[in-house]
Short mmCIF file of C-alpha atoms in Angstrom, two decimals:
data_model
loop_
_atom_site.label_atom_id
_atom_site.label_comp_id
_atom_site.label_asym_id
_atom_site.label_seq_id
_atom_site.Cartn_x
_atom_site.Cartn_y
_atom_site.Cartn_z
CA UNK O 4 0.07 0.05 -0.06
CA UNK O 5 1.46 3.39 -1.08
CA UNK O 6 1.74 6.33 1.63
CA UNK O 7 2.19 9.02 -0.92
CA UNK O 8 -0.22 11.67 -0.01
CA UNK O 9 -3.53 11.69 -2.20
CA UNK O 10 -4.35 15.25 -4.21
CA UNK O 11 -7.01 16.91 -2.39
CA UNK O 12 -10.21 17.15 -4.15
CA UNK O 13 -11.90 20.40 -5.09
CA UNK O 14 -14.78 20.54 -6.44
CA UNK O 15 -16.36 21.81 -9.34
CA UNK O 16 -19.13 23.93 -10.15
CA UNK O 17 -19.38 24.04 -14.31
CA UNK O 18 -21.84 27.11 -14.14
CA UNK O 19 -20.20 29.08 -11.44
CA UNK O 20 -16.86 29.15 -13.44
CA UNK O 21 -19.01 29.53 -16.80
CA UNK O 22 -20.39 32.40 -15.29
CA UNK O 23 -17.36 33.91 -14.16
CA UNK O 24 -15.86 33.59 -17.45
CA UNK O 25 -18.46 34.85 -19.56
CA UNK O 26 -18.46 38.18 -16.59
CA UNK O 27 -14.90 38.20 -17.61
CA UNK O 28 -15.00 38.19 -21.42
CA UNK O 29 -17.77 41.22 -20.95
CA UNK O 30 -15.63 42.83 -18.87
CA UNK O 31 -12.60 42.75 -21.44
CA UNK O 32 -12.28 45.87 -23.68
CA UNK O 33 -14.06 45.03 -26.99
CA UNK O 34 -11.37 45.82 -29.32
CA UNK O 35 -9.08 43.03 -27.53
CA UNK O 36 -11.36 40.07 -27.32
CA UNK O 37 -11.00 38.91 -30.72
CA UNK O 38 -6.74 38.82 -30.37
CA UNK O 39 -7.01 37.89 -26.02
CA UNK O 40 -10.00 35.40 -26.35
CA UNK O 41 -10.32 33.79 -29.45
CA UNK O 42 -7.13 31.41 -29.64
CA UNK O 43 -8.43 30.13 -26.16
CA UNK O 44 -11.64 29.46 -27.17
CA UNK O 45 -10.46 27.59 -30.10
CA UNK O 46 -8.30 25.49 -28.20
CA UNK O 47 -11.22 24.72 -25.92
CA UNK O 48 -13.46 24.04 -28.17
CA UNK O 49 -10.99 21.45 -30.24
CA UNK O 50 -10.19 19.94 -27.07
CA UNK O 51 -11.63 15.93 -27.13
CA UNK O 52 -13.45 16.14 -23.96
CA UNK O 53 -15.31 19.27 -24.94
CA UNK O 54 -15.52 18.15 -28.43
CA UNK O 55 -17.01 15.10 -27.47
CA UNK O 56 -19.57 16.97 -25.55
CA UNK O 57 -20.58 18.83 -28.97
CA UNK O 58 -20.55 16.32 -31.15
CA UNK O 59 -21.93 13.12 -29.11
CA UNK O 60 -23.63 11.78 -32.15
CA UNK O 61 -19.90 11.11 -33.80
CA UNK O 62 -18.72 9.24 -31.34
CA UNK O 63 -19.25 5.52 -30.36
CA UNK O 64 -21.91 5.06 -27.79
CA UNK O 65 -20.83 4.19 -24.50
CA UNK O 66 -22.39 0.79 -23.53
CA UNK O 67 -24.13 2.17 -20.36
CA UNK O 68 -24.49 5.95 -21.44
CA UNK O 69 -27.10 7.57 -19.18
CA UNK O 70 -29.28 10.56 -19.85
CA UNK O 71 -27.51 13.54 -20.06
CA UNK O 72 -27.92 15.38 -16.67
CA UNK O 73 -29.31 18.75 -16.01
CA UNK O 74 -25.76 19.73 -15.53
CA UNK O 75 -24.70 19.19 -18.73
CA UNK O 76 -27.22 20.29 -20.75
CA UNK O 77 -26.25 23.77 -18.92
CA UNK O 78 -22.63 23.58 -20.02
CA UNK O 79 -23.89 23.03 -23.49
CA UNK O 80 -26.52 25.61 -23.56
CA UNK O 81 -23.41 28.05 -22.05
CA UNK O 82 -21.06 26.99 -24.85
CA UNK O 83 -23.57 27.98 -27.29
CA UNK O 84 -24.00 31.22 -25.73
CA UNK O 85 -20.44 31.71 -25.54
CA UNK O 86 -19.93 31.05 -29.35
CA UNK O 87 -22.68 33.17 -30.17
CA UNK O 88 -21.01 35.72 -28.38
CA UNK O 89 -17.78 35.48 -29.76
CA UNK O 90 -19.21 34.64 -33.69
CA UNK O 91 -21.15 38.70 -32.59
CA UNK O 92 -17.76 40.17 -31.77
CA UNK O 93 -15.74 38.89 -35.13
CA UNK O 94 -18.95 40.61 -37.08
CA UNK O 95 -18.05 44.05 -35.68
CA UNK O 96 -14.52 43.44 -35.99
CA UNK O 97 -12.70 44.22 -39.57
CA UNK O 98 -10.97 41.68 -40.71
CA UNK O 99 -7.46 42.88 -42.19
CA UNK O 100 -7.52 40.51 -45.35
CA UNK O 101 -11.42 41.30 -45.82
CA UNK O 102 -10.32 45.66 -46.03
CA UNK O 103 -11.45 47.22 -48.61
CA UNK O 104 -8.94 49.52 -50.17
CA UNK O 105 -9.19 53.23 -49.23
CA UNK O 106 -10.23 55.49 -52.31
CA UNK O 107 -7.78 57.94 -52.65
CA UNK O 108 -9.09 61.23 -53.31
CA UNK O 109 -7.05 62.82 -56.15
CA UNK O 110 -7.02 66.81 -56.27
CA UNK O 111 -9.09 67.77 -58.82
CA UNK O 112 -7.13 70.10 -61.67
CA UNK O 113 -7.59 73.77 -60.85
CA UNK O 114 -8.78 75.72 -63.32
CA UNK O 115 -6.80 78.92 -65.10
CA UNK O 116 -7.36 82.05 -62.97
CA UNK O 117 -9.27 84.84 -64.70
CA UNK O 118 -8.76 87.58 -62.38
CA UNK O 119 -6.60 90.89 -63.72
CA UNK O 120 -3.24 89.82 -62.95
CA UNK O 121 -3.26 87.09 -64.26
CA UNK O 122 -4.86 88.72 -67.49
CA UNK O 123 -2.16 91.80 -67.49
CA UNK O 124 0.28 88.59 -67.02
CA UNK O 125 -0.45 87.07 -70.44
CA UNK O 126 -0.21 90.45 -72.63
CA UNK O 127 2.95 91.04 -74.03
CA UNK O 128 5.07 93.01 -72.51
CA UNK O 129 6.35 96.51 -74.20
CA UNK O 130 9.53 98.17 -73.42
CA UNK O 131 10.29 101.61 -73.07
CA UNK O 132 13.47 104.37 -73.08
CA UNK O 133 13.93 107.70 -71.22
CA UNK O 134 15.45 110.62 -73.16
CA UNK O 135 16.78 112.95 -70.60
CA UNK O 136 15.47 116.34 -71.31
CA UNK O 137 14.88 117.46 -67.85
CA UNK O 138 18.05 119.88 -68.21
CA UNK O 139 16.49 121.83 -71.19
CA UNK O 140 13.97 123.09 -68.70
CA UNK O 141 11.31 122.74 -71.43
CA UNK O 142 8.29 124.93 -70.51
CA UNK O 143 5.26 122.72 -71.25
CA UNK O 144 3.98 125.14 -74.13
CA UNK O 145 7.44 124.22 -75.81
CA UNK O 146 6.93 120.87 -75.54
CA UNK O 147 5.25 118.72 -78.71
CA UNK O 148 2.04 116.71 -78.42
CA UNK O 149 2.98 113.25 -77.89
CA UNK O 150 1.27 112.52 -81.29
CA UNK O 151 3.44 114.42 -83.06
CA UNK O 152 6.19 112.91 -81.51
CA UNK O 153 5.40 109.19 -82.46
CA UNK O 154 4.35 110.17 -85.81
CA UNK O 155 7.69 111.97 -86.66
CA UNK O 156 10.21 109.51 -84.80
CA UNK O 157 8.58 106.80 -86.66
CA UNK O 158 8.81 108.31 -90.35
CA UNK O 159 12.41 108.78 -89.31
CA UNK O 160 12.97 105.08 -88.44
CA UNK O 161 11.46 103.69 -90.76
CA UNK O 162 13.78 104.90 -93.58
CA UNK O 163 17.12 104.19 -91.12
CA UNK O 164 18.61 101.17 -90.60
CA UNK O 165 16.02 101.06 -87.34
CA UNK O 166 13.16 100.30 -89.44
CA UNK O 167 12.32 97.60 -87.00
CA UNK O 168 11.66 99.23 -84.29
CA UNK O 169 7.81 101.08 -83.90
CA UNK O 170 6.95 103.43 -81.50
CA UNK O 171 3.35 103.58 -80.05
CA UNK O 172 3.48 105.81 -77.38
CA UNK O 173 5.43 108.79 -75.68
CA UNK O 174 5.19 110.66 -72.77
CA UNK O 175 6.17 113.76 -70.99
CA UNK O 176 7.26 113.36 -67.12
CA UNK O 177 7.14 115.69 -64.61
CA UNK O 178 10.66 116.70 -64.56
CA UNK O 179 10.70 117.28 -68.25
CA UNK O 180 12.09 113.47 -69.32
CA UNK O 181 10.61 112.13 -72.25
CA UNK O 182 9.44 108.03 -72.09
CA UNK O 183 9.05 106.13 -75.72
CA UNK O 184 7.52 103.09 -75.73
CA UNK O 185 7.85 100.64 -78.26
CA UNK O 186 5.34 97.84 -79.73
CA UNK O 187 4.77 94.75 -78.65
CA UNK O 188 7.21 93.28 -81.12
CA UNK O 189 9.47 95.76 -80.44
CA UNK O 190 12.11 93.88 -77.76
CA UNK O 191 14.42 95.75 -75.47
CA UNK O 192 17.30 94.62 -77.35
CA UNK O 193 16.08 96.06 -80.39
CA UNK O 194 14.88 99.35 -78.65
CA UNK O 195 18.05 100.22 -77.05
CA UNK O 196 20.30 100.22 -80.27
CA UNK O 197 17.62 102.73 -81.94
CA UNK O 198 17.81 104.72 -79.10
CA UNK O 199 20.94 106.37 -79.68
CA UNK O 200 19.17 107.46 -83.42
CA UNK O 201 16.04 108.50 -81.64
CA UNK O 202 18.06 110.92 -79.47
CA UNK O 203 19.79 112.33 -82.69
CA UNK O 204 16.32 112.83 -84.04
CA UNK O 205 14.92 115.16 -81.21
CA UNK O 206 17.86 116.85 -80.56
CA UNK O 207 18.00 118.19 -84.02
CA UNK O 208 14.21 119.00 -84.28
CA UNK O 209 15.01 121.12 -81.06
CA UNK O 210 18.31 122.47 -82.47
CA UNK O 211 20.03 121.32 -79.58
CA UNK O 212 22.81 118.72 -78.14
CA UNK O 213 22.12 115.13 -78.60
CA UNK O 214 20.61 114.33 -75.29
CA UNK O 215 21.23 111.00 -73.50
CA UNK O 216 19.22 108.16 -73.42
CA UNK O 217 18.61 105.16 -70.84
CA UNK O 218 16.17 101.99 -70.70
CA UNK O 219 13.12 102.71 -68.52
CA UNK O 220 13.72 100.59 -65.37
CA UNK O 221 11.04 100.79 -62.52
CA UNK O 222 12.40 102.85 -59.79
CA UNK O 223 11.99 103.23 -56.41
CA UNK O 224 12.83 105.69 -53.53
CA UNK O 225 13.22 105.76 -49.96
CA UNK O 226 13.84 108.56 -47.40
CA UNK O 227 16.39 107.92 -45.08
CA UNK O 228 15.72 109.90 -41.54
CA UNK O 229 17.77 111.09 -38.73
CA UNK O 230 20.87 111.55 -40.81
CA UNK O 231 23.28 114.05 -39.51
CA UNK O 232 23.79 117.18 -41.88
CA UNK O 233 27.45 117.82 -40.81
CA UNK O 234 26.55 121.33 -40.60
CA UNK O 235 29.11 123.55 -38.39
CA UNK O 236 30.44 126.63 -37.74
CA UNK O 237 33.63 125.82 -40.87
CA UNK O 238 31.78 123.55 -42.67
CA UNK O 239 28.52 123.30 -44.56
CA UNK O 240 26.20 120.10 -44.99
CA UNK O 241 27.42 117.24 -46.48
CA UNK O 242 26.68 116.73 -50.53
CA UNK O 243 25.19 114.06 -51.99
CA UNK O 244 28.50 112.45 -52.69
CA UNK O 245 29.79 112.30 -49.42
CA UNK O 246 26.53 110.94 -48.23
CA UNK O 247 26.30 108.65 -50.87
CA UNK O 248 30.53 107.02 -49.96
CA UNK O 249 29.26 107.07 -46.27
CA UNK O 250 26.00 104.97 -46.69
CA UNK O 251 28.21 102.66 -49.30
CA UNK O 252 30.87 101.67 -46.90
CA UNK O 253 28.52 100.63 -43.82
CA UNK O 254 25.63 99.15 -45.76
CA UNK O 255 25.96 95.75 -48.24
CA UNK O 256 22.78 96.53 -48.62
CA UNK O 257 22.69 99.83 -49.99
CA UNK O 258 26.05 99.14 -51.84
CA UNK O 259 23.78 96.32 -53.97
CA UNK O 260 21.79 98.98 -55.09
CA UNK O 261 21.72 100.73 -58.61
CA UNK O 262 21.17 104.10 -57.68
CA UNK O 263 20.22 106.38 -59.99
CA UNK O 264 19.96 109.25 -57.48
CA UNK O 265 22.33 109.70 -54.92
CA UNK O 266 21.16 111.16 -51.77
CA UNK O 267 20.13 114.30 -51.53
CA UNK O 268 18.49 116.38 -48.60
CA UNK O 269 14.60 116.53 -48.64
CA UNK O 270 15.31 120.44 -47.84
CA UNK O 271 17.62 123.60 -49.01
CA UNK O 272 20.87 122.69 -47.45
CA UNK O 273 21.23 126.56 -46.58
CA UNK O 274 18.32 126.23 -44.09
CA UNK O 275 20.24 123.81 -42.02
CA UNK O 276 21.76 125.03 -38.63
CA UNK O 277 24.41 123.87 -36.73
CA UNK O 278 24.49 120.31 -35.16
CA UNK O 279 20.96 119.56 -36.88
CA UNK O 280 19.84 116.44 -38.01
CA UNK O 281 18.11 115.94 -41.36
CA UNK O 282 16.46 113.23 -44.01
CA UNK O 283 18.26 112.01 -47.84
CA UNK O 284 15.92 110.39 -50.68
CA UNK O 285 17.91 108.16 -52.44
CA UNK O 286 16.45 106.65 -55.65
CA UNK O 287 17.25 103.02 -57.27
CA UNK O 288 16.56 100.85 -60.08
CA UNK O 289 13.92 98.07 -58.75
CA UNK O 290 12.18 96.40 -61.67
CA UNK O 291 9.62 93.70 -59.62
CA UNK O 292 9.98 96.17 -56.21
CA UNK O 293 11.82 93.62 -54.17
CA UNK O 294 14.79 95.76 -53.60
CA UNK O 295 12.55 98.49 -51.69
CA UNK O 296 10.72 95.57 -49.68
CA UNK O 297 14.37 94.31 -48.71
CA UNK O 298 15.36 97.70 -47.05
CA UNK O 299 12.12 98.93 -45.68
CA UNK O 300 12.18 95.31 -43.94
CA UNK O 301 15.87 96.33 -42.92
CA UNK O 302 13.99 99.22 -40.75
CA UNK O 303 17.93 100.69 -40.74
CA UNK O 304 20.79 101.93 -42.29
CA UNK O 305 24.47 103.32 -40.95
CA UNK O 306 26.13 106.77 -42.10
CA UNK O 307 28.24 109.55 -40.20
CA UNK O 308 28.58 106.79 -36.88
CA UNK O 309 24.80 106.51 -36.67
CA UNK O 310 21.94 104.33 -36.70
CA UNK O 311 19.39 105.90 -39.57
CA UNK O 312 15.59 104.74 -40.29
CA UNK O 313 14.60 103.85 -43.52
CA UNK O 314 10.67 104.64 -44.43
CA UNK O 315 9.03 104.56 -48.01
CA UNK O 316 9.38 107.64 -50.11
CA UNK O 317 5.69 109.17 -50.28
CA UNK O 318 5.57 111.82 -53.26
CA UNK O 319 3.35 114.77 -51.93
CA UNK O 320 1.12 116.57 -54.65
CA UNK O 321 2.12 119.25 -56.14
CA UNK O 322 0.25 122.62 -55.93
CA UNK O 323 -0.20 124.48 -59.09
CA UNK O 324 -1.79 128.37 -59.46
CA UNK O 325 -3.86 129.11 -61.66
CA UNK O 326 -2.46 131.04 -64.53
CA UNK O 327 -4.65 133.92 -66.09
CA UNK O 328 -2.95 133.98 -69.17
CA UNK O 329 -4.36 132.48 -72.47
CA UNK O 330 -3.33 129.25 -73.11
CA UNK O 331 -0.31 128.85 -75.59
CA UNK O 332 -0.49 125.87 -78.48
CA UNK O 333 2.84 124.18 -78.47
CA UNK O 334 4.99 123.58 -81.41
CA UNK O 335 5.24 120.69 -83.51
CA UNK O 336 7.93 118.61 -83.72
CA UNK O 337 8.76 118.74 -87.65
CA UNK O 338 11.65 119.72 -89.90
CA UNK O 339 9.98 123.03 -91.18
CA UNK O 340 7.81 125.23 -88.68
CA UNK O 341 5.09 127.20 -90.06
CA UNK O 342 6.13 130.80 -89.24
CA UNK O 343 4.05 132.51 -86.50
CA UNK O 344 1.63 134.89 -87.40
CA UNK O 345 1.71 138.35 -86.62
CA UNK O 346 0.35 139.57 -83.63
CA UNK O 347 -2.51 142.37 -84.04
CA UNK O 348 -1.70 145.36 -81.89
CA UNK O 349 -4.82 145.81 -79.76
CA UNK O 350 -6.05 149.71 -78.51
CA UNK O 351 -4.78 150.77 -75.99
CA UNK O 352 -6.99 151.33 -72.50
CA UNK O 353 -7.03 151.43 -69.21
CA UNK O 354 -9.18 148.71 -67.61
CA UNK O 355 -10.64 148.74 -64.49
CA UNK O 356 -9.39 147.42 -61.55
CA UNK O 357 -10.59 143.92 -60.46
CA UNK O 358 -12.40 143.27 -57.27
CA UNK O 359 -10.11 142.27 -54.89
CA UNK O 360 -11.00 139.29 -52.63
CA UNK O 361 -11.66 140.38 -49.04
CA UNK O 362 -9.67 138.58 -46.40
CA UNK O 363 -10.56 138.57 -42.67
CA UNK O 364 -7.94 140.66 -40.53
CA UNK O 365 -6.55 137.89 -38.79
CA UNK O 366 -5.67 136.68 -42.41
CA UNK O 367 -3.92 140.47 -42.86
CA UNK O 368 -2.30 140.13 -39.63
CA UNK O 369 -0.54 136.91 -40.27
CA UNK O 370 -0.33 135.78 -43.77
CA UNK O 371 -0.88 131.98 -44.44
CA UNK O 372 2.57 129.72 -45.00
CA UNK O 373 3.42 129.22 -48.99
CA UNK O 374 3.48 125.83 -49.88
#
């Protein structure tokens, strides 16, 4: 007889254990039920004892098999319920093999913009030149109409070696320079070689020396504030060359500019007093406006051991006084000028004095400031 201890016999309550199992399954996270529970459930159902219970007809009947007890029927019902619960879980979780491929949404092709900027950019560009006539100091009455200028210059160009050049517009600037624009088929490389010939035509028509010409490239202008004038008891304010050189030496951004008008004082240098500061105006080539933006964003320039502030130049509108003289028709740009008509001598008379506008005493005592 063996003396080995007999292992303790634990009572097995199927109903209690399956209820505990189902309760744990219900409390398990829904998205983890399939990966965590399904493998164990499959092993459980594949176990020979459980398989024999589920498929009692497939196994050879026991010789004296008693009728299934109430507990066995309850186990089968519980397992069936468990199987249905697992099946419902499988339906709610998408299978990676059966997942439908996601539809890739391709962006719809952009329709071309039809705003005014796009339309203007699609148009062929024109080029122009500037004829420097400001130093001639031509009065407005001495400036030929722009229609006459284009017509006569085109006629001369047609019989020259620059017959491919054709002007379509002319414009007088506020300073008295002349801007001539070629048509869309005239490139800048074709217009510039003809500029000297055009300048010679203009100089001959006005009986003056041949003016200078240059490509009409957009300029930008800045205002530099807080600049020491250099005025002292023994020295006049700095001249444009001195201001330009001081800015070149201390500012790489300024040195990269193509300066067209050197720094000039915004007020008459003779009006400055000793140890004062004022503002300078500088103009430079800037076809697309990027250089002006860079200078303004930098905010500061340096000269004469001083930090200076930069701003965009704002042109003040010029005030013109009305003239009481009758308009004078400008001469035409022709090789043969018509003789001026002989003026008629009107009888002299003493016209009455025109009435003077009334002024208040305050205006008479303190006259207004001239613009």
